[in-house]
Structure formats: C-alpha cells, structure tokens
C-alpha cells in the first residue's frame, strides 16, 4: 500500500528505488498467488491451528530481515 511505498522512497537511494519497488511487487504477487494455495493445503492436511503455526517461521524471518536492513538512528 501507500505506506510501504513511502517507506521505500524514504530509505532507498534514488538509484536503487526501481529494484526496491520491483522486489516489493514480486513479493506481493508471490504472496497473493501462493498464499491461498499453500494455506489451503496446510488447512486440508493439518487443520486450522497448523495454518497459524506455519506462519510463525515466515514472521520470524521477516522480522529478522527488517531488523537487519532498517536504517539506524
């Protein structure tokens, strides 16, 4: 959404913005396309609780990436 786009503009050097927006679009498209497929497969195989447990590692990785790349100060 607009918030992540504003953040990308704020923290990305002008020469790297195209790549940053490309990565954002790729990740968004992959999530929109793959999320329902993976979620329904996990739901059908293991039940509704497993859907929430399956997202925990992805959240941990995302939090680690954000902590590594966010600007200091």
mmCIF file with all atom_site columns, C-alpha atoms in Angstrom:
data_model
loop_
_atom_site.group_PDB
_atom_site.id
_atom_site.type_symbol
_atom_site.label_atom_id
_atom_site.label_alt_id
_atom_site.label_comp_id
_atom_site.label_asym_id
_atom_site.label_entity_id
_atom_site.label_seq_id
_atom_site.pdbx_PDB_ins_code
_atom_site.Cartn_x
_atom_site.Cartn_y
_atom_site.Cartn_z
_atom_site.occupancy
_atom_site.B_iso_or_equiv
_atom_site.pdbx_formal_charge
_atom_site.auth_seq_id
_atom_site.auth_comp_id
_atom_site.auth_asym_id
_atom_site.auth_atom_id
_atom_site.pdbx_PDB_model_num
ATOM 1  C CA . UNK A 1 1  ? 0.000  0.000   0.000  1.00 0.00 ? 1  UNK A CA 1
ATOM 2  C CA . UNK A 1 2  ? 0.957  3.648   0.090  1.00 0.00 ? 2  UNK A CA 1
ATOM 3  C CA . UNK A 1 3  ? 2.691  3.352   3.471  1.00 0.00 ? 3  UNK A CA 1
ATOM 4  C CA . UNK A 1 4  ? 5.253  0.784   2.336  1.00 0.00 ? 4  UNK A CA 1
ATOM 5  C CA . UNK A 1 5  ? 5.823  2.733   -0.863 1.00 0.00 ? 5  UNK A CA 1
ATOM 6  C CA . UNK A 1 6  ? 6.523  5.911   1.122  1.00 0.00 ? 6  UNK A CA 1
ATOM 7  C CA . UNK A 1 7  ? 8.873  3.970   3.380  1.00 0.00 ? 7  UNK A CA 1
ATOM 8  C CA . UNK A 1 8  ? 10.732 2.561   0.381  1.00 0.00 ? 8  UNK A CA 1
ATOM 9  C CA . UNK A 1 9  ? 11.151 6.039   -1.079 1.00 0.00 ? 9  UNK A CA 1
ATOM 10 C CA . UNK A 1 10 ? 12.404 7.310   2.276  1.00 0.00 ? 10 UNK A CA 1
ATOM 11 C CA . UNK A 1 11 ? 15.004 4.593   2.934  1.00 0.00 ? 11 UNK A CA 1
ATOM 12 C CA . UNK A 1 12 ? 16.132 3.676   -0.592 1.00 0.00 ? 12 UNK A CA 1
ATOM 13 C CA . UNK A 1 13 ? 18.720 5.688   -2.534 1.00 0.00 ? 13 UNK A CA 1
ATOM 14 C CA . UNK A 1 14 ? 17.317 7.103   -5.784 1.00 0.00 ? 14 UNK A CA 1
ATOM 15 C CA . UNK A 1 15 ? 19.402 4.758   -7.944 1.00 0.00 ? 15 UNK A CA 1
ATOM 16 C CA . UNK A 1 16 ? 18.051 1.661   -6.165 1.00 0.00 ? 16 UNK A CA 1
ATOM 17 C CA . UNK A 1 17 ? 14.346 2.558   -5.998 1.00 0.00 ? 17 UNK A CA 1
ATOM 18 C CA . UNK A 1 18 ? 13.455 0.696   -9.166 1.00 0.00 ? 18 UNK A CA 1
ATOM 19 C CA . UNK A 1 19 ? 14.953 -2.519  -7.785 1.00 0.00 ? 19 UNK A CA 1
ATOM 20 C CA . UNK A 1 20 ? 13.268 -1.972  -4.415 1.00 0.00 ? 20 UNK A CA 1
ATOM 21 C CA . UNK A 1 21 ? 9.853  -1.474  -5.997 1.00 0.00 ? 21 UNK A CA 1
ATOM 22 C CA . UNK A 1 22 ? 10.461 -4.480  -8.233 1.00 0.00 ? 22 UNK A CA 1
ATOM 23 C CA . UNK A 1 23 ? 11.205 -6.655  -5.195 1.00 0.00 ? 23 UNK A CA 1
ATOM 24 C CA . UNK A 1 24 ? 8.121  -5.296  -3.417 1.00 0.00 ? 24 UNK A CA 1
ATOM 25 C CA . UNK A 1 25 ? 5.914  -6.091  -6.398 1.00 0.00 ? 25 UNK A CA 1
ATOM 26 C CA . UNK A 1 26 ? 7.417  -9.565  -6.775 1.00 0.00 ? 26 UNK A CA 1
ATOM 27 C CA . UNK A 1 27 ? 6.941  -10.402 -3.097 1.00 0.00 ? 27 UNK A CA 1
ATOM 28 C CA . UNK A 1 28 ? 3.398  -9.039  -3.120 1.00 0.00 ? 28 UNK A CA 1
ATOM 29 C CA . UNK A 1 29 ? 2.483  -11.037 -6.221 1.00 0.00 ? 29 UNK A CA 1
ATOM 30 C CA . UNK A 1 30 ? 4.052  -14.223 -4.855 1.00 0.00 ? 30 UNK A CA 1
ATOM 31 C CA . UNK A 1 31 ? 2.130  -13.835 -1.607 1.00 0.00 ? 31 UNK A CA 1
ATOM 32 C CA . UNK A 1 32 ? -1.147 -13.114 -3.347 1.00 0.00 ? 32 UNK A CA 1
ATOM 33 C CA . UNK A 1 33 ? -0.729 -16.070 -5.673 1.00 0.00 ? 33 UNK A CA 1
ATOM 34 C CA . UNK A 1 34 ? 0.895  -18.629 -3.414 1.00 0.00 ? 34 UNK A CA 1
ATOM 35 C CA . UNK A 1 35 ? -0.649 -17.791 -0.057 1.00 0.00 ? 35 UNK A CA 1
ATOM 36 C CA . UNK A 1 36 ? -4.106 -19.192 -0.687 1.00 0.00 ? 36 UNK A CA 1
ATOM 37 C CA . UNK A 1 37 ? -2.709 -22.328 -2.322 1.00 0.00 ? 37 UNK A CA 1
ATOM 38 C CA . UNK A 1 38 ? -0.250 -23.063 0.481  1.00 0.00 ? 38 UNK A CA 1
ATOM 39 C CA . UNK A 1 39 ? -2.751 -22.070 3.185  1.00 0.00 ? 39 UNK A CA 1
ATOM 40 C CA . UNK A 1 40 ? -5.465 -24.332 1.875  1.00 0.00 ? 40 UNK A CA 1
ATOM 41 C CA . UNK A 1 41 ? -3.044 -27.248 1.505  1.00 0.00 ? 41 UNK A CA 1
ATOM 42 C CA . UNK A 1 42 ? -1.888 -26.825 5.108  1.00 0.00 ? 42 UNK A CA 1
ATOM 43 C CA . UNK A 1 43 ? -5.505 -26.453 6.264  1.00 0.00 ? 43 UNK A CA 1
ATOM 44 C CA . UNK A 1 44 ? -6.633 -29.584 4.435  1.00 0.00 ? 44 UNK A CA 1
ATOM 45 C CA . UNK A 1 45 ? -3.694 -31.637 5.672  1.00 0.00 ? 45 UNK A CA 1
ATOM 46 C CA . UNK A 1 46 ? -3.225 -30.488 9.259  1.00 0.00 ? 46 UNK A CA 1
ATOM 47 C CA . UNK A 1 47 ? -6.178 -28.362 10.411 1.00 0.00 ? 47 UNK A CA 1
ATOM 48 C CA . UNK A 1 48 ? -6.743 -24.713 11.137 1.00 0.00 ? 48 UNK A CA 1
ATOM 49 C CA . UNK A 1 49 ? -4.229 -24.473 14.016 1.00 0.00 ? 49 UNK A CA 1
ATOM 50 C CA . UNK A 1 50 ? -1.406 -25.507 11.687 1.00 0.00 ? 50 UNK A CA 1
ATOM 51 C CA . UNK A 1 51 ? -2.098 -22.515 9.426  1.00 0.00 ? 51 UNK A CA 1
ATOM 52 C CA . UNK A 1 52 ? -1.167 -20.192 12.274 1.00 0.00 ? 52 UNK A CA 1
ATOM 53 C CA . UNK A 1 53 ? 1.839  -22.291 13.293 1.00 0.00 ? 53 UNK A CA 1
ATOM 54 C CA . UNK A 1 54 ? 3.074  -22.353 9.713  1.00 0.00 ? 54 UNK A CA 1
ATOM 55 C CA . UNK A 1 55 ? 3.197  -18.548 9.569  1.00 0.00 ? 55 UNK A CA 1
ATOM 56 C CA . UNK A 1 56 ? 5.440  -18.244 12.641 1.00 0.00 ? 56 UNK A CA 1
ATOM 57 C CA . UNK A 1 57 ? 8.730  -19.047 10.819 1.00 0.00 ? 57 UNK A CA 1
ATOM 58 C CA . UNK A 1 58 ? 7.849  -16.652 7.993  1.00 0.00 ? 58 UNK A CA 1
ATOM 59 C CA . UNK A 1 59 ? 7.121  -13.914 10.521 1.00 0.00 ? 59 UNK A CA 1
ATOM 60 C CA . UNK A 1 60 ? 10.420 -14.602 12.306 1.00 0.00 ? 60 UNK A CA 1
ATOM 61 C CA . UNK A 1 61 ? 12.385 -14.370 9.056  1.00 0.00 ? 61 UNK A CA 1
ATOM 62 C CA . UNK A 1 62 ? 10.584 -11.162 8.058  1.00 0.00 ? 62 UNK A CA 1
ATOM 63 C CA . UNK A 1 63 ? 11.280 -9.583  11.462 1.00 0.00 ? 63 UNK A CA 1
ATOM 64 C CA . UNK A 1 64 ? 14.957 -10.541 11.196 1.00 0.00 ? 64 UNK A CA 1
ATOM 65 C CA . UNK A 1 65 ? 15.230 -9.060  7.679  1.00 0.00 ? 65 UNK A CA 1
ATOM 66 C CA . UNK A 1 66 ? 13.586 -5.809  8.769  1.00 0.00 ? 66 UNK A CA 1
ATOM 67 C CA . UNK A 1 67 ? 15.895 -5.552  11.786 1.00 0.00 ? 67 UNK A CA 1
ATOM 68 C CA . UNK A 1 68 ? 18.922 -6.064  9.518  1.00 0.00 ? 68 UNK A CA 1
ATOM 69 C CA . UNK A 1 69 ? 18.006 -3.588  6.777  1.00 0.00 ? 69 UNK A CA 1
ATOM 70 C CA . UNK A 1 70 ? 16.265 -0.755  8.584  1.00 0.00 ? 70 UNK A CA 1
ATOM 71 C CA . UNK A 1 71 ? 18.341 2.396   8.929  1.00 0.00 ? 71 UNK A CA 1
ATOM 72 C CA . UNK A 1 72 ? 19.836 3.177   12.320 1.00 0.00 ? 72 UNK A CA 1
ATOM 73 C CA . UNK A 1 73 ? 19.299 6.441   14.091 1.00 0.00 ? 73 UNK A CA 1
#
